[in-house]
CSV table of N, CA and C in Angstrom, one decimal:
chain,number,residue,atom,x,y,z
G,1,MET,N,80.2,141.6,151.8
G,1,MET,CA,81.4,141.0,151.2
G,1,MET,C,81.0,140.1,149.8
G,2,THR,N,81.7,140.5,148.9
G,2,THR,CA,81.5,139.8,147.6
G,2,THR,C,82.6,138.5,147.6
G,3,ILE,N,82.1,137.6,147.3
G,3,ILE,CA,83.2,136.6,146.8
G,3,ILE,C,83.1,136.2,145.7
G,4,ARG,N,84.3,136.3,145.0
G,4,ARG,CA,84.6,136.0,143.5
G,4,ARG,C,85.1,134.6,143.2
G,5,THR,N,84.4,133.9,142.3
G,5,THR,CA,85.0,132.7,141.9
G,5,THR,C,85.0,132.6,140.5
G,6,LYS,N,86.3,132.1,140.3
G,6,LYS,CA,86.6,132.0,138.9
G,6,LYS,C,86.2,130.7,138.2
G,7,THR,N,85.6,130.8,137.1
G,7,THR,CA,85.2,129.3,136.5
G,7,THR,C,86.4,129.3,135.7
G,8,PRO,N,86.9,128.0,135.7
G,8,PRO,CA,87.9,127.5,134.8
G,8,PRO,C,87.8,127.8,133.2
G,9,ASN,N,88.7,128.2,132.6
G,9,ASN,CA,88.3,128.3,131.1
G,9,ASN,C,88.7,127.0,130.8
G,10,LEU,N,87.8,126.8,129.8
G,10,LEU,CA,87.8,125.6,129.2
G,10,LEU,C,88.6,125.7,127.7
G,11,LEU,N,89.4,124.6,127.5
G,11,LEU,CA,90.3,124.5,126.3
G,11,LEU,C,89.6,124.2,125.3
G,12,ASP,N,89.9,125.1,124.2
G,12,ASP,CA,89.0,125.0,122.7
G,12,ASP,C,89.8,123.5,122.3
G,13,ASP,N,88.6,122.7,121.7
G,13,ASP,CA,89.3,121.3,121.2
G,13,ASP,C,88.6,121.4,119.9
G,14,PRO,N,88.8,122.1,118.9
G,14,PRO,CA,88.2,122.1,117.4
G,14,PRO,C,88.5,120.7,116.9
G,15,PRO,N,87.5,120.3,116.1
G,15,PRO,CA,87.7,119.1,115.5
G,15,PRO,C,89.0,119.1,114.4
G,16,VAL,N,89.9,117.9,114.3
G,16,VAL,CA,91.0,117.7,113.9
G,16,VAL,C,90.4,117.0,112.4
G,17,PRO,N,91.0,117.5,111.3
G,17,PRO,CA,90.4,116.8,110.0
G,17,PRO,C,91.0,115.6,110.0
G,18,VAL,N,90.5,114.5,109.3
G,18,VAL,CA,90.7,113.1,109.1
G,18,VAL,C,92.2,113.1,108.3
G,19,GLN,N,92.3,113.9,107.3
G,19,GLN,CA,93.5,114.1,106.5
G,19,GLN,C,94.8,114.2,107.6
G,20,ALA,N,94.5,115.1,108.6
G,20,ALA,CA,95.5,115.6,109.5
G,20,ALA,C,96.0,114.5,110.4
G,21,LYS,N,95.0,113.7,111.0
G,21,LYS,CA,95.2,112.5,111.8
G,21,LYS,C,95.8,111.4,111.1
G,22,LEU,N,95.4,111.2,109.9
G,22,LEU,CA,96.0,110.4,109.2
G,22,LEU,C,97.5,110.4,108.8
G,23,ALA,N,97.9,111.8,108.2
G,23,ALA,CA,99.3,112.2,108.2
G,23,ALA,C,100.1,112.2,109.4
G,24,ALA,N,99.5,112.4,110.5
G,24,ALA,CA,100.2,112.7,111.9
G,24,ALA,C,100.5,111.0,112.1
G,25,ALA,N,99.4,110.2,111.9
G,25,ALA,CA,99.6,108.5,112.4
G,25,ALA,C,100.7,108.1,111.4
G,26,TRP,N,100.9,108.1,110.2
G,26,TRP,CA,101.5,107.7,109.4
G,26,TRP,C,103.1,108.3,109.6
G,27,THR,N,103.3,109.6,109.8
G,27,THR,CA,104.4,110.3,110.5
G,27,THR,C,105.1,109.2,111.7
G,28,SER,N,104.1,109.2,112.8
G,28,SER,CA,104.5,108.3,114.0
G,28,SER,C,104.9,107.3,113.6
G,29,PHE,N,104.1,106.4,112.8
G,29,PHE,CA,104.6,104.9,112.3
G,29,PHE,C,105.9,105.0,111.8
G,30,MET,N,106.3,105.8,110.7
G,30,MET,CA,107.5,106.0,109.9
G,30,MET,C,108.5,106.1,111.2
G,31,PHE,N,108.7,107.2,111.8
G,31,PHE,CA,109.4,107.4,113.0
G,31,PHE,C,109.7,106.1,113.7
G,32,LEU,N,108.8,105.4,114.3
G,32,LEU,CA,108.8,104.2,115.0
G,32,LEU,C,109.6,103.3,114.2
G,33,TYR,N,109.1,102.9,112.7
G,33,TYR,CA,109.7,101.9,112.0
G,33,TYR,C,111.2,102.1,111.8
G,34,ILE,N,111.6,103.4,111.7
G,34,ILE,CA,113.0,103.7,111.6
G,34,ILE,C,113.8,103.4,112.9
G,35,TYR,N,113.3,104.0,113.9
G,35,TYR,CA,113.8,103.6,115.0
G,35,TYR,C,114.1,102.0,115.7
G,36,VAL,N,113.1,101.2,115.3
G,36,VAL,CA,113.0,100.0,115.5
G,36,VAL,C,114.3,99.2,114.8
G,37,ASP,N,114.6,99.8,113.4
G,37,ASP,CA,115.4,99.1,112.6
G,37,ASP,C,116.7,99.7,113.1
G,38,TYR,N,116.8,101.0,113.6
G,38,TYR,CA,118.1,101.5,114.1
G,38,TYR,C,118.4,101.0,115.6
G,39,PHE,N,117.7,100.7,116.4
G,39,PHE,CA,117.9,100.2,117.5
G,39,PHE,C,118.2,98.3,117.5
G,40,HIS,N,117.8,98.1,116.4
G,40,HIS,CA,118.1,96.6,116.0
G,40,HIS,C,119.6,96.5,115.8
G,41,LEU,N,120.1,97.6,115.4
G,41,LEU,CA,121.8,97.7,115.3
G,41,LEU,C,122.4,97.4,116.6
G,42,TYR,N,121.8,97.4,117.6
G,42,TYR,CA,122.6,97.4,119.0
G,42,TYR,C,122.5,95.9,119.5
G,43,LYS,N,121.7,95.1,118.7
G,43,LYS,CA,121.6,93.7,119.0
G,43,LYS,C,122.9,92.9,118.9
G,44,PRO,N,123.5,92.3,120.0
G,44,PRO,CA,124.9,91.7,119.4
G,44,PRO,C,125.1,91.1,118.3
G,45,GLY,N,126.0,91.4,117.4
G,45,GLY,CA,126.2,90.7,116.3
G,45,GLY,C,125.7,91.1,115.1
G,46,ALA,N,124.7,92.1,115.4
G,46,ALA,CA,124.0,92.4,113.8
G,46,ALA,C,125.1,93.4,113.1
G,47,ILE,N,125.6,94.1,113.7
G,47,ILE,CA,126.5,94.9,112.6
G,47,ILE,C,127.5,94.0,112.1
G,48,ASP,N,128.2,92.8,112.7
G,48,ASP,CA,129.1,91.9,112.3
G,48,ASP,C,128.5,91.2,110.9
G,49,GLU,N,126.9,91.0,111.3
G,49,GLU,CA,126.3,90.1,110.0
G,49,GLU,C,126.2,91.3,108.7
G,50,ILE,N,125.8,92.5,109.1
G,50,ILE,CA,125.6,93.5,107.9
G,50,ILE,C,127.1,93.7,107.3
G,51,ARG,N,128.2,93.5,108.0
G,51,ARG,CA,129.7,93.7,107.4
G,51,ARG,C,129.9,92.4,106.6
G,52,GLY,N,129.2,91.4,107.2
G,52,GLY,CA,129.4,90.2,106.3
G,52,GLY,C,128.7,90.0,105.1
G,53,GLY,N,127.6,91.3,104.9
G,53,GLY,CA,127.0,91.1,103.6
G,53,GLY,C,125.7,90.3,103.8
G,54,VAL,N,125.2,90.1,105.1
G,54,VAL,CA,123.9,89.5,105.4
G,54,VAL,C,123.1,90.2,106.3
G,55,ILE,N,121.8,90.2,106.0
G,55,ILE,CA,120.7,90.9,106.7
G,55,ILE,C,119.5,89.9,107.2
G,56,PHE,N,119.6,89.2,108.2
G,56,PHE,CA,118.5,88.3,108.4
G,56,PHE,C,118.5,87.3,107.3
G,57,GLU,N,119.3,86.5,107.1
G,57,GLU,CA,119.3,85.4,106.1
G,57,GLU,C,119.3,85.9,104.7
G,58,PHE,N,119.2,87.1,104.4
G,58,PHE,CA,119.3,87.7,103.2
G,58,PHE,C,120.5,88.1,102.5
G,59,ASP,N,121.2,88.0,101.6
G,59,ASP,CA,122.3,88.5,101.4
G,59,ASP,C,122.2,90.2,101.0
G,60,ILE,N,123.0,90.8,101.4
G,60,ILE,CA,122.7,92.5,100.9
G,60,ILE,C,123.2,92.6,99.3
G,61,SER,N,121.9,93.1,98.7
G,61,SER,CA,122.1,93.3,97.4
G,61,SER,C,121.2,94.7,97.1
G,62,GLY,N,121.3,94.9,95.7
G,62,GLY,CA,120.5,96.1,95.4
G,62,GLY,C,119.1,96.2,95.5
G,63,THR,N,118.6,94.8,95.3
G,63,THR,CA,117.3,94.4,95.4
G,63,THR,C,116.9,94.5,97.1
G,64,LEU,N,117.8,93.8,97.6
G,64,LEU,CA,117.0,94.0,99.2
G,64,LEU,C,117.1,95.6,99.7
G,65,LEU,N,118.0,96.3,99.3
G,65,LEU,CA,118.0,97.6,99.6
G,65,LEU,C,117.0,98.6,98.9
G,66,THR,N,116.7,98.3,97.6
G,66,THR,CA,115.3,98.4,97.1
G,66,THR,C,114.2,98.5,97.9
G,67,ILE,N,114.1,96.9,98.2
G,67,ILE,CA,112.9,96.6,99.1
G,67,ILE,C,112.7,97.2,100.3
G,68,PHE,N,114.1,97.6,100.9
G,68,PHE,CA,113.8,98.3,102.3
G,68,PHE,C,113.5,99.7,102.1
G,69,LEU,N,114.0,100.4,100.9
G,69,LEU,CA,113.8,101.6,100.9
G,69,LEU,C,112.2,101.8,100.5
G,70,ALA,N,111.8,100.8,99.7
G,70,ALA,CA,110.0,100.8,99.4
G,70,ALA,C,109.5,100.5,100.8
G,71,LEU,N,109.8,100.0,101.8
G,71,LEU,CA,109.3,99.5,102.8
G,71,LEU,C,109.3,101.0,103.9
G,72,ILE,N,109.9,101.7,103.6
G,72,ILE,CA,110.1,103.1,104.6
G,72,ILE,C,109.6,104.2,103.6
G,73,GLY,N,109.6,104.0,102.3
G,73,GLY,CA,109.2,105.4,101.3
G,73,GLY,C,107.6,105.1,101.4
G,74,ILE,N,107.0,104.0,101.5
G,74,ILE,CA,105.7,103.9,101.3
G,74,ILE,C,104.9,104.9,102.5
G,75,PRO,N,105.4,104.7,103.8
G,75,PRO,CA,104.7,105.3,105.1
G,75,PRO,C,105.1,106.9,104.8
G,76,ALA,N,106.4,107.2,104.1
G,76,ALA,CA,106.6,108.7,103.9
G,76,ALA,C,105.7,109.2,102.8
G,77,LEU,N,105.7,108.5,101.9
G,77,LEU,CA,104.7,108.9,100.8
G,77,LEU,C,103.2,109.0,101.4
G,78,MET,N,102.9,108.2,102.3
G,78,MET,CA,101.4,108.0,102.8
G,78,MET,C,101.1,109.5,103.6
G,79,VAL,N,102.2,110.1,104.1
G,79,VAL,CA,102.0,111.6,105.0
G,79,VAL,C,101.7,112.4,103.9
G,80,LEU,N,102.2,112.3,102.7
G,80,LEU,CA,101.8,113.3,101.7
G,80,LEU,C,100.3,113.1,101.3
G,81,LEU,N,100.2,111.8,100.7
G,81,LEU,CA,99.1,111.4,100.0
G,81,LEU,C,97.7,111.6,101.1
G,82,SER,N,98.0,111.5,102.4
G,82,SER,CA,96.8,111.5,103.5
G,82,SER,C,96.4,113.0,103.5
G,83,MET,N,97.3,114.1,103.0
G,83,MET,CA,96.9,115.3,103.0
G,83,MET,C,96.5,115.9,101.8
G,84,THR,N,96.7,115.1,100.7
G,84,THR,CA,96.3,115.7,99.4
G,84,THR,C,95.3,115.0,98.5
G,85,LEU,N,95.2,113.7,98.6
G,85,LEU,CA,94.5,112.9,98.0
G,85,LEU,C,93.0,113.3,98.2
G,86,PRO,N,91.9,113.1,97.1
G,86,PRO,CA,90.6,113.4,97.5
G,86,PRO,C,90.1,112.4,98.3
G,87,ALA,N,89.0,112.8,99.1
G,87,ALA,CA,88.4,111.8,100.3
G,87,ALA,C,88.4,110.5,100.0
G,88,ARG,N,87.9,110.2,98.8
G,88,ARG,CA,87.1,108.7,98.4
G,88,ARG,C,88.6,108.0,98.1
G,89,VAL,N,89.4,108.6,97.5
G,89,VAL,CA,90.9,108.0,97.0
G,89,VAL,C,91.3,107.9,98.2
G,90,ASN,N,91.6,108.8,99.1
G,90,ASN,CA,92.3,108.8,100.3
G,90,ASN,C,92.0,107.8,101.4
G,91,ARG,N,90.6,107.6,101.5
G,91,ARG,CA,90.4,106.5,102.3
G,91,ARG,C,90.7,105.3,101.8
G,92,ALA,N,90.4,104.9,100.6
G,92,ALA,CA,90.8,103.7,100.2
G,92,ALA,C,92.1,103.5,100.2
G,93,THR,N,93.1,104.3,99.8
G,93,THR,CA,94.6,104.4,99.8
G,93,THR,C,95.0,103.8,101.5
G,94,ASN,N,94.3,104.6,102.2
G,94,ASN,CA,94.6,104.4,103.8
G,94,ASN,C,94.4,102.9,104.1
G,95,LEU,N,93.3,102.5,103.8
G,95,LEU,CA,92.9,101.3,104.3
G,95,LEU,C,93.7,100.0,103.7
G,96,VAL,N,94.0,100.2,102.4
G,96,VAL,CA,94.7,99.0,101.6
G,96,VAL,C,96.0,99.1,102.3
G,97,VAL,N,96.8,100.1,102.5
G,97,VAL,CA,98.1,100.2,102.8
G,97,VAL,C,98.3,100.0,104.0
G,98,ALA,N,97.6,100.4,105.2
G,98,ALA,CA,97.6,100.0,106.5
G,98,ALA,C,97.2,98.3,106.6
G,99,LEU,N,96.3,98.0,106.1
G,99,LEU,CA,96.1,96.5,106.1
G,99,LEU,C,97.3,95.8,105.4
G,100,LEU,N,97.9,96.4,104.3
G,100,LEU,CA,99.2,95.5,103.8
G,100,LEU,C,100.4,95.5,104.9
G,101,TYR,N,100.4,96.4,105.7
G,101,TYR,CA,101.5,97.1,106.5
G,101,TYR,C,101.6,95.9,107.6
G,102,ILE,N,100.3,95.6,108.3
G,102,ILE,CA,100.2,94.9,109.4
G,102,ILE,C,101.3,93.5,109.4
G,103,PRO,N,100.9,92.7,108.3
G,103,PRO,CA,102.1,91.6,108.2
G,103,PRO,C,103.3,91.9,108.0
G,104,VAL,N,103.8,93.1,107.4
G,104,VAL,CA,105.1,93.4,107.5
G,104,VAL,C,105.5,93.9,108.6
G,105,SER,N,104.6,94.5,109.5
G,105,SER,CA,105.1,94.8,110.9
G,105,SER,C,105.5,93.3,111.8
G,106,VAL,N,104.5,92.5,111.3
G,106,VAL,CA,104.6,91.3,112.2
G,106,VAL,C,105.9,90.4,111.7
G,107,PHE,N,106.4,90.5,110.8
G,107,PHE,CA,107.3,89.7,110.1
G,107,PHE,C,108.5,90.2,110.7
G,108,ASN,N,108.6,91.3,111.3
G,108,ASN,CA,110.1,92.0,112.0
G,108,ASN,C,110.3,90.9,113.1
G,109,ALA,N,109.4,90.1,113.6
G,109,ALA,CA,109.7,89.1,114.7
G,109,ALA,C,110.3,87.8,114.2
G,110,ALA,N,110.1,87.5,112.9
G,110,ALA,CA,110.6,86.3,112.4
G,110,ALA,C,111.9,86.0,112.7
G,111,GLY,N,112.2,84.7,113.3
G,111,GLY,CA,113.6,84.4,113.7
G,111,GLY,C,114.3,84.9,115.0
G,112,THR,N,113.5,85.6,115.6
G,112,THR,CA,114.3,86.1,116.8
G,112,THR,C,114.0,85.2,118.0
G,113,SER,N,115.0,85.3,118.6
G,113,SER,CA,115.0,84.5,119.9
G,113,SER,C,114.2,85.3,121.2
G,114,TRP,N,113.6,84.3,122.1
G,114,TRP,CA,112.6,84.8,123.3
G,114,TRP,C,113.6,85.9,123.7
G,115,ASP,N,114.9,86.2,123.7
G,115,ASP,CA,115.6,87.0,124.8
G,115,ASP,C,114.9,88.5,124.1
G,116,TRP,N,114.5,88.4,123.0
G,116,TRP,CA,114.1,89.6,122.2
G,116,TRP,C,112.9,90.2,122.2
G,117,ALA,N,111.9,88.9,122.8
G,117,ALA,CA,110.6,89.3,122.6
G,117,ALA,C,110.1,90.2,123.1
G,118,SER,N,110.3,91.1,124.3
G,118,SER,CA,109.9,92.2,124.7
G,118,SER,C,110.3,93.2,123.9
G,119,PHE,N,111.3,93.5,123.2
G,119,PHE,CA,111.7,94.4,122.1
G,119,PHE,C,110.7,94.3,120.9
G,120,TYR,N,110.7,93.1,120.3
G,120,TYR,CA,109.8,93.1,119.2
G,120,TYR,C,108.4,93.4,119.6
G,121,GLY,N,107.9,92.6,120.5
G,121,GLY,CA,106.7,92.6,121.0
G,121,GLY,C,106.0,94.0,121.2
G,122,LEU,N,106.9,94.8,121.8
G,122,LEU,CA,106.4,96.1,122.3
G,122,LEU,C,106.5,97.0,120.8
G,123,SER,N,107.7,96.8,120.0
G,123,SER,CA,107.6,97.6,118.9
G,123,SER,C,106.3,97.1,117.7
G,124,ILE,N,106.2,96.0,117.6
G,124,ILE,CA,105.3,95.5,116.7
G,124,ILE,C,103.9,95.9,117.6
G,125,GLY,N,103.6,95.8,118.8
G,125,GLY,CA,102.5,96.1,119.3
G,125,GLY,C,102.0,97.6,119.0
G,126,ILE,N,103.2,98.5,119.0
G,126,ILE,CA,103.0,99.8,119.0
G,126,ILE,C,102.8,100.1,117.5
G,127,GLU,N,103.4,99.6,116.7
G,127,GLU,CA,103.0,99.7,115.1
G,127,GLU,C,101.7,99.4,114.7
G,128,VAL,N,101.2,98.0,115.3
G,128,VAL,CA,99.9,97.5,114.8
G,128,VAL,C,99.0,98.4,115.4
G,129,LEU,N,99.2,99.1,116.7
G,129,LEU,CA,98.1,100.2,117.2
G,129,LEU,C,98.1,101.2,116.5
G,130,ILE,N,99.2,101.8,115.8
G,130,ILE,CA,99.1,102.9,114.9
G,130,ILE,C,98.3,102.7,113.6
G,131,LEU,N,98.5,101.6,113.2
G,131,LEU,CA,97.9,101.0,111.9
G,131,LEU,C,96.5,100.8,112.2
G,132,ALA,N,95.9,100.3,113.4
G,132,ALA,CA,94.7,100.2,113.9
G,132,ALA,C,93.9,101.6,113.9
G,133,PHE,N,94.9,102.6,114.3
G,133,PHE,CA,94.2,103.9,114.5
G,133,PHE,C,94.0,104.3,112.8
G,134,ILE,N,94.9,104.2,112.0
G,134,ILE,CA,94.9,104.6,110.7
G,134,ILE,C,93.6,104.0,110.3
G,135,LEU,N,93.3,102.6,110.2
G,135,LEU,CA,92.3,101.8,109.8
G,135,LEU,C,90.9,102.5,110.2
G,136,ARG,N,90.9,102.5,111.6
G,136,ARG,CA,89.8,103.1,112.2
G,136,ARG,C,89.4,104.5,111.6
G,137,SER,N,90.4,105.4,111.5
G,137,SER,CA,90.2,106.8,111.2
G,137,SER,C,89.6,106.9,109.7
G,138,ALA,N,90.1,105.9,108.7
G,138,ALA,CA,89.8,106.0,107.3
G,138,ALA,C,88.6,105.2,107.2
G,139,TRP,N,88.1,104.4,108.1
G,139,TRP,CA,86.8,103.5,108.2
G,139,TRP,C,85.9,104.4,108.4
G,140,THR,N,85.9,105.3,109.5
G,140,THR,CA,84.6,106.1,110.1
G,140,THR,C,85.0,107.3,109.5
G,141,TRP,N,85.7,107.7,108.3
G,141,TRP,CA,85.5,108.8,107.5
G,141,TRP,C,84.4,109.5,107.6
G,142,PRO,N,84.1,110.7,108.0
G,142,PRO,CA,82.8,111.3,108.0
G,142,PRO,C,81.9,111.6,106.5
G,143,ARG,N,81.1,111.4,106.6
G,143,ARG,CA,80.5,111.5,105.3
G,143,ARG,C,79.5,112.8,105.2
G,144,THR,N,79.4,113.4,104.1
G,144,THR,CA,78.4,114.7,104.1
G,144,THR,C,77.3,114.2,103.5
G,145,PRO,N,76.0,114.4,103.6
G,145,PRO,CA,74.9,114.0,103.2
G,145,PRO,C,74.8,114.6,101.9
G,146,ALA,N,74.3,113.9,100.8
G,146,ALA,CA,74.3,114.2,99.3
G,146,ALA,C,73.0,115.0,99.5
G,147,VAL,N,73.0,116.1,98.6
G,147,VAL,CA,72.0,117.1,98.4
G,147,VAL,C,71.3,116.7,97.3
G,148,LEU,N,69.7,116.4,97.6
G,148,LEU,CA,69.2,115.9,96.5
G,148,LEU,C,68.6,117.3,95.6
G,149,ALA,N,68.5,117.0,94.2
G,149,ALA,CA,68.1,118.2,93.4
G,149,ALA,C,66.7,118.3,93.5
G,150,GLY,N,66.4,119.4,93.8
G,150,GLY,CA,65.0,119.6,94.0
G,150,GLY,C,64.8,121.3,93.2
G,151,PRO,N,63.7,121.6,93.4
G,151,PRO,CA,63.2,123.0,92.8
G,151,PRO,C,64.1,124.1,93.2
G,152,ALA,N,64.6,124.2,94.7
G,152,ALA,CA,65.1,125.1,95.2
G,152,ALA,C,66.8,125.0,94.5
G,153,THR,N,67.4,123.7,94.3
G,153,THR,CA,68.7,123.7,93.9
G,153,THR,C,68.9,123.8,92.2
G,154,THR,N,67.6,123.3,91.5
G,154,THR,CA,67.4,123.6,90.3
G,154,THR,C,67.5,125.2,89.9
G,155,ASP,N,66.6,126.0,90.7
G,155,ASP,CA,66.6,127.6,90.5
G,155,ASP,C,68.1,128.2,91.0
G,156,LEU,N,68.7,127.6,91.8
G,156,LEU,CA,69.9,128.3,92.1
G,156,LEU,C,71.0,128.0,91.2
G,157,ARG,N,70.8,126.8,90.4
G,157,ARG,CA,71.8,126.4,89.3
G,157,ARG,C,71.5,127.2,88.2
G,158,GLN,N,70.4,127.6,88.1
G,158,GLN,CA,69.7,128.4,86.7
G,158,GLN,C,70.1,129.9,87.0
G,159,ASP,N,70.1,130.6,88.3
G,159,ASP,CA,70.6,131.8,88.6
G,159,ASP,C,72.3,131.9,88.4
G,160,LEU,N,72.9,130.7,89.0
G,160,LEU,CA,74.5,131.0,88.6
G,160,LEU,C,74.9,130.9,87.2
G,161,ARG,N,74.0,130.5,86.4
G,161,ARG,CA,74.4,130.4,84.9
G,161,ARG,C,74.1,131.6,84.1
G,162,GLN,N,73.2,132.3,84.7
G,162,GLN,CA,73.0,133.8,84.4
G,162,GLN,C,73.8,134.9,84.7
């Protein structure tokens, strides 16, 4: 009598390029950022303040809306830039922008009451975790060892020229 045992198939887990990880993280950040702003509209009195021409102590103006557009436009642009910039520029850009967005995310809790601490605490916490992932991914970007020029590479270059 033969007993057949099936070995479980292992799922293939190919490495994901850093650029794709960064683009996915910025996409997640952007969606969360938009939804936090959207859910804020459910806060009692928020829409009345907007109708009154005020958003968190600021008068609604073209300048304020331009700032808001820039705040959401930068993460949207980072999705594209993370996939298209050369590695060195990509790494630096992601490090700088992610570092700058940490205080921007924390500022969302300014002036709120303790009644909303769980909402803002969770949203800011997730945003900062995503930004930390971006910082870690950009900081630990794999490096390719430099090839030193020697007789073998010199000969190869001369062969290519001919």
